[in-house]
Amino acid sequence: MEASLLKHFETLDDPRVDRTKRYPLMEILFLIISATISGCEGWKSIRDFGVMKLDWLKQFLPYEEGIPVDDTIARVMRKLNTKQFENCFISWMQSVARVTEQDVIALDGKTLRRSYDTASNQSAIHMVSAWRSANGVVLGQEKTAAKSNEITAIPQLLNSLAIKGCIVSIDAMGCQTEIAKQIVKKGADYLLALKGNQGHLHEDVTAFFSIAKKENFKNIEYDFYTACDAGHGRVERRSAYAIDVKRYKKLFSTVHEWKKLNSIVMVESVREGSKFKTTETRFYISSCQPSAELLLKTSRKHWAIENSLHWTLDVTFREDESRIRKGASPENYAIFRHIALNIIRKDTSVDASVKRKRHMAALNDKFRTNLINNGII
């Protein structure tokens, strides 16, 4: 059953010369995936898992030569072609997690904080990930050298994804005319956070909503939707105002530069507790029709990536603490974390957190087998 996963990785080039290929590449990959699902977080612990669970691993692949030492595993991961690995991952995900109409695909970046390597003058790796909000899985990722390079990484990631019919949400770094054009060309819609990096448009939009609100939106056609959440001793009310930009395009000097721009949106969030009250206002542009409900829910789903992906990687997989840093290892192991997270998230056999499921996989061979079989077919 694991073949449906490993099949997508068969095109990976083995970076080793023939005389050092004692341990098949697919066996090493499957070992790392299984060990990462089971809570392992470094080459030595992955090696330990393989030695202790060799009989279990042999249910899936031969492992005739046993388990490689941790230095061998590390050496392979340093040299593995990251771009090929990313493409194999995306191919696998497209086969098991087909997107549907109006799925929200959130693109956001995260720095692997301890992946810098002073000895080789390598800065910390920054990964831009595509996250599907419907089921909380990663669809793909692209490496950049720094957060400032997200603008170049996002188009490359979009090129590799099947996003037709989806809504792609990106924070202000990705609010670029060419990125909007690319999303529309691929048959999707966009919701882009608007900040000062789009000077004239940002100034026009903020001025428009400022005046409209002072005048209580008199003579302004708009759609409105509000939602309220309560919990943890606080209440949060979010309100969205959506405007059909075509009706007021003379007020926005640069709207003609944006492909299929249909809506401008203002979202106000008010959080109240017993001793505090905060207000935050955010602005967006979108190719979607000006439905305040749809656009508010889409913006909300985008920010869920912080808790559902970044927080989980940091807290459950301890990504920010990882000292894996040599060669291509940091970005390659980031992909392994995404594979493990997707397999765990796909499991519905037990109502438990990702952390608990990793612990259960470490303790119970049958549960780990179910995760592997159910997560990759």
XYZ file of C-alpha atoms in Angstrom:
377
model
C 0.000 0.000 0.000
C 2.911 2.326 0.606
C 3.649 2.096 -3.126
C 1.029 4.749 -3.847
C 3.253 7.187 -1.934
C 6.681 5.906 -2.944
C 5.601 5.617 -6.588
C 5.587 9.402 -6.781
C 9.170 9.514 -5.500
C 10.613 6.921 -7.875
C 11.761 9.664 -10.263
C 14.048 11.128 -7.602
C 17.699 10.992 -8.608
C 19.831 9.112 -6.105
C 22.675 11.556 -5.330
C 25.129 8.786 -4.417
C 27.660 7.116 -6.687
C 26.893 3.462 -7.435
C 29.498 2.003 -5.083
C 27.853 3.749 -2.096
C 24.275 2.650 -2.829
C 24.223 -0.201 -0.347
C 20.915 1.005 1.081
C 18.167 1.702 -1.514
C 16.966 5.295 -1.625
C 13.292 4.297 -1.283
C 14.089 2.400 1.919
C 15.783 5.476 3.386
C 12.852 7.723 2.416
C 10.281 5.338 3.889
C 12.337 5.015 7.071
C 12.416 8.811 7.536
C 8.688 9.175 6.851
C 7.735 6.410 9.305
C 10.119 7.671 11.983
C 8.932 11.278 11.635
C 5.310 10.170 11.975
C 6.396 8.400 15.176
C 7.944 11.470 16.784
C 11.598 11.223 15.697
C 13.275 14.548 14.985
C 16.900 13.904 14.020
C 19.097 11.478 12.112
C 20.216 9.553 15.217
C 16.649 9.027 16.478
C 15.555 8.026 12.964
C 18.353 5.446 12.904
C 17.281 4.203 16.373
C 13.692 3.850 15.167
C 14.831 1.834 12.159
C 16.921 -0.561 14.243
C 14.135 -1.117 16.782
C 11.349 -1.363 14.192
C 13.189 -3.256 11.463
C 10.733 -6.170 11.448
C 7.863 -3.728 11.063
C 9.627 -1.875 8.210
C 10.183 -5.203 6.399
C 6.412 -5.534 5.999
C 6.674 -2.807 3.386
C 10.164 -2.967 1.829
C 12.982 -5.599 1.884
C 15.629 -3.807 4.001
C 17.968 -6.681 3.148
C 20.997 -4.684 4.289
C 19.309 -3.472 7.457
C 19.338 0.172 8.566
C 22.035 2.675 7.546
C 23.972 4.575 10.198
C 22.868 8.130 10.934
C 25.810 9.633 9.010
C 24.656 7.829 5.869
C 21.102 9.110 6.279
C 22.399 12.650 6.842
C 24.709 12.466 3.834
C 21.890 11.401 1.505
C 19.613 14.176 2.774
C 22.349 16.794 2.305
C 22.697 15.874 -1.363
C 19.098 15.040 -2.329
C 17.807 17.386 -5.032
C 15.308 19.583 -3.190
C 13.482 20.786 -6.294
C 12.917 17.227 -7.477
C 11.762 16.281 -3.998
C 9.298 19.201 -3.906
C 7.896 18.201 -7.298
C 7.458 14.586 -6.173
C 5.666 15.789 -3.035
C 3.310 17.968 -5.080
C 2.628 15.088 -7.481
C 1.691 12.859 -4.551
C -0.585 15.455 -2.994
C -2.363 16.161 -6.264
C -3.169 12.446 -6.490
C -4.638 12.180 -2.976
C -6.060 15.640 -2.201
C -7.870 17.051 -5.201
C -9.130 20.559 -4.590
C -12.766 21.535 -5.125
C -14.609 24.708 -6.140
C -13.872 27.693 -3.870
C -11.376 25.776 -1.733
C -9.148 28.296 0.018
C -5.456 27.761 -0.704
C -3.383 29.915 1.652
C 0.197 30.767 0.703
C 2.461 31.869 3.517
C 6.136 31.757 4.435
C 7.952 30.452 7.493
C 11.631 30.699 8.439
C 13.435 27.596 9.722
C 15.105 29.664 12.405
C 18.017 27.402 13.323
C 18.800 26.231 9.796
C 21.533 28.845 9.366
C 25.050 27.463 9.074
C 27.799 29.913 10.057
C 30.574 27.606 8.883
C 29.308 27.593 5.285
C 27.874 31.124 5.417
C 24.366 29.733 4.827
C 21.513 31.935 6.006
C 18.357 30.519 7.560
C 16.030 28.814 5.080
C 12.641 30.378 4.381
C 9.891 28.084 3.044
C 6.726 29.293 1.329
C 3.969 26.720 1.736
C 0.598 26.226 0.069
C -1.956 25.082 2.621
C -5.456 23.782 1.906
C -7.817 25.041 4.576
C -10.542 22.435 3.964
C -8.545 19.587 5.473
C -5.432 21.292 6.820
C -2.868 19.674 4.520
C 0.169 21.111 2.775
C -0.118 20.984 -1.018
C 3.393 22.152 -1.815
C 6.312 24.311 -0.789
C 9.093 26.401 -2.308
C 12.399 27.328 -0.710
C 13.739 30.888 -0.610
C 16.928 32.285 0.885
C 15.082 34.983 2.854
C 11.585 36.292 3.503
C 12.232 39.165 1.084
C 12.427 36.598 -1.743
C 8.859 35.357 -1.285
C 7.911 37.469 -4.309
C 10.015 35.188 -6.527
C 9.115 31.950 -4.727
C 5.331 32.423 -4.887
C 5.101 32.343 -8.728
C 7.249 29.211 -8.829
C 5.017 27.503 -6.273
C 1.843 28.586 -8.081
C 3.196 27.139 -11.334
C 3.386 23.688 -9.771
C -0.089 23.668 -8.167
C -3.491 22.697 -9.567
C -5.650 25.576 -8.286
C -8.443 25.907 -10.853
C -11.678 27.012 -9.160
C -9.936 27.796 -5.845
C -9.450 31.058 -3.984
C -5.764 31.754 -3.366
C -5.057 33.952 -0.342
C -1.695 35.629 0.221
C -0.455 38.215 2.696
C 0.824 41.643 1.657
C 4.210 40.378 0.467
C 2.435 38.568 -2.380
C 0.170 41.479 -3.295
C 1.723 41.963 -6.741
C 0.081 42.573 -10.124
C 1.978 39.729 -11.808
C 1.003 37.266 -9.079
C -2.655 38.276 -9.411
C -2.417 37.807 -13.182
C -0.849 34.372 -12.761
C -3.588 33.207 -10.369
C -6.342 34.301 -12.750
C -4.562 32.694 -15.713
C -4.611 29.374 -13.837
C -8.391 29.621 -13.438
C -8.457 30.646 -9.768
C -9.483 33.718 -7.796
C -7.335 35.709 -5.396
C -7.664 37.496 -2.077
C -4.564 39.599 -1.423
C -3.811 41.551 1.729
C -3.242 45.213 0.894
C -0.622 47.233 2.751
C 1.801 50.057 2.140
C 3.919 48.135 -0.376
C 1.188 48.986 -2.904
C 1.452 52.714 -2.221
C -1.112 54.425 -4.431
C -3.717 51.659 -4.281
C -3.346 51.310 -0.515
C -3.694 55.081 -0.048
C -6.766 55.221 -2.307
C -8.473 52.272 -0.573
C -7.826 53.495 2.966
C -8.996 57.012 2.070
C -12.146 55.626 0.419
C -13.168 53.543 3.421
C -12.239 56.299 5.871
C -14.568 58.766 4.169
C -17.281 56.168 3.570
C -17.330 55.159 7.220
C -17.468 58.767 8.435
C -20.461 59.290 6.168
C -21.998 55.991 7.316
C -21.622 54.693 3.746
C -24.159 57.212 2.482
C -24.763 56.743 -1.255
C -22.214 53.905 -1.289
C -23.291 50.461 -2.462
C -21.635 47.795 -0.357
C -22.123 44.330 1.071
C -21.740 43.774 4.805
C -21.249 40.715 6.982
C -20.291 40.259 10.609
C -19.269 37.241 12.689
C -18.654 36.842 16.394
C -16.556 34.359 18.364
C -16.326 33.991 22.136
C -13.924 31.970 24.234
C -10.909 32.080 26.548
C -12.358 35.089 28.348
C -12.700 37.293 25.303
C -15.122 38.165 22.530
C -14.033 38.895 18.976
C -16.303 40.525 16.414
C -15.183 40.691 12.789
C -17.003 42.864 10.271
C -16.404 42.999 6.522
C -17.366 45.706 4.037
C -17.075 44.669 0.381
C -17.240 47.141 -2.496
C -17.719 46.476 -6.209
C -14.629 48.241 -7.496
C -16.063 48.709 -10.985
C -18.683 51.104 -9.620
C -16.048 53.391 -8.139
C -12.996 52.714 -10.324
C -12.464 56.445 -10.993
C -11.539 56.811 -7.323
C -8.740 54.253 -7.560
C -5.908 55.338 -9.814
C -4.262 51.946 -10.356
C -7.124 49.421 -10.462
C -6.633 48.934 -14.196
C -3.259 47.308 -13.456
C -4.854 44.411 -11.572
C -6.206 41.468 -13.536
C -9.915 40.783 -12.897
C -10.030 43.026 -9.815
C -13.675 42.975 -8.687
C -13.705 43.801 -4.981
C -12.007 45.899 -2.368
C -12.584 44.831 1.209
C -12.216 46.297 4.675
C -12.207 43.923 7.655
C -12.491 45.321 11.172
C -11.695 43.067 14.125
C -12.650 44.112 17.642
C -11.399 41.985 20.561
C -12.738 42.590 24.047
C -11.890 41.080 27.403
C -12.515 42.058 30.991
C -9.585 44.481 30.981
C -8.822 45.229 27.361
C -10.245 46.183 23.983
C -8.295 46.203 20.735
C -9.295 47.149 17.201
C -7.536 46.116 14.014
C -8.396 47.112 10.455
C -7.146 45.207 7.412
C -7.684 45.810 3.704
C -7.821 43.362 0.804
C -8.300 43.264 -2.943
C -9.986 40.326 -4.652
C -11.055 38.931 -7.997
C -14.104 37.419 -6.273
C -17.448 39.126 -6.475
C -18.082 41.549 -3.558
C -19.639 39.062 -1.148
C -18.689 40.242 2.338
C -19.478 36.843 3.865
C -17.317 34.891 1.406
C -14.408 37.321 1.661
C -14.499 37.519 5.459
C -14.533 33.732 5.758
C -11.703 33.446 3.224
C -9.538 35.934 5.129
C -10.249 34.047 8.338
C -9.232 30.749 6.732
C -5.989 32.294 5.540
C -4.874 33.300 9.017
C -5.700 29.819 10.315
C -2.467 28.732 8.622
C -0.606 30.269 11.567
C -2.189 27.860 14.062
C -2.865 24.868 11.866
C 0.487 24.723 10.105
C 3.200 27.019 11.498
C 2.310 26.502 15.164
C 2.040 22.736 14.709
C 5.419 22.566 12.995
C 7.031 24.657 15.742
C 5.405 23.094 18.792
C 4.620 19.515 17.762
C 7.469 18.889 15.298
C 9.844 21.345 17.058
C 10.913 22.720 13.684
C 12.392 25.940 15.058
C 14.620 23.925 17.407
C 15.978 21.628 14.704
C 19.749 21.779 14.249
C 19.644 20.043 10.877
C 21.502 22.573 8.745
C 24.045 21.008 6.371
C 23.608 21.246 2.604
C 20.039 20.674 1.423
C 19.050 18.870 4.643
C 16.978 21.692 6.249
C 14.610 22.113 3.296
C 14.471 18.380 2.578
C 13.550 17.533 6.149
C 10.938 20.319 6.105
C 9.283 18.384 3.279
C 9.402 15.177 5.340
C 7.617 17.044 8.157
C 4.936 18.098 5.696
C 4.542 14.512 4.487
C 4.197 13.261 8.062
C 1.747 16.016 8.992
C -0.435 15.320 5.943
C -0.549 11.583 6.685
C -1.485 12.221 10.317
C -4.108 14.835 9.394
C -5.745 12.457 6.931
C -6.388 9.935 9.711
C -9.874 10.072 11.262
C -9.783 6.769 13.141
C -9.255 8.476 16.487
C -10.132 11.920 17.791
C -6.713 13.106 18.919
C -4.272 15.926 18.338
C -1.308 15.612 15.977
C 0.985 15.374 19.001
C -1.020 12.503 20.519
C -1.168 10.640 17.222
C 2.613 10.842 16.862
C 2.955 9.435 20.379
C 0.482 6.655 19.612
C 2.381 5.833 16.417
C 5.589 5.530 18.415
C 3.973 3.106 20.875
C 1.785 0.968 18.646
C 2.805 -0.753 15.398
C -0.790 -1.350 14.340
C -1.725 2.305 14.732
C 1.369 3.353 12.761
C 0.472 0.867 10.031
C -3.035 2.290 9.819
C -1.650 5.814 9.547
C 0.670 4.778 6.725
C -1.976 2.814 4.833
C -4.817 5.292 5.285
C -2.664 8.348 4.771
C -1.179 7.486 1.419
C -3.826 5.629 -0.566
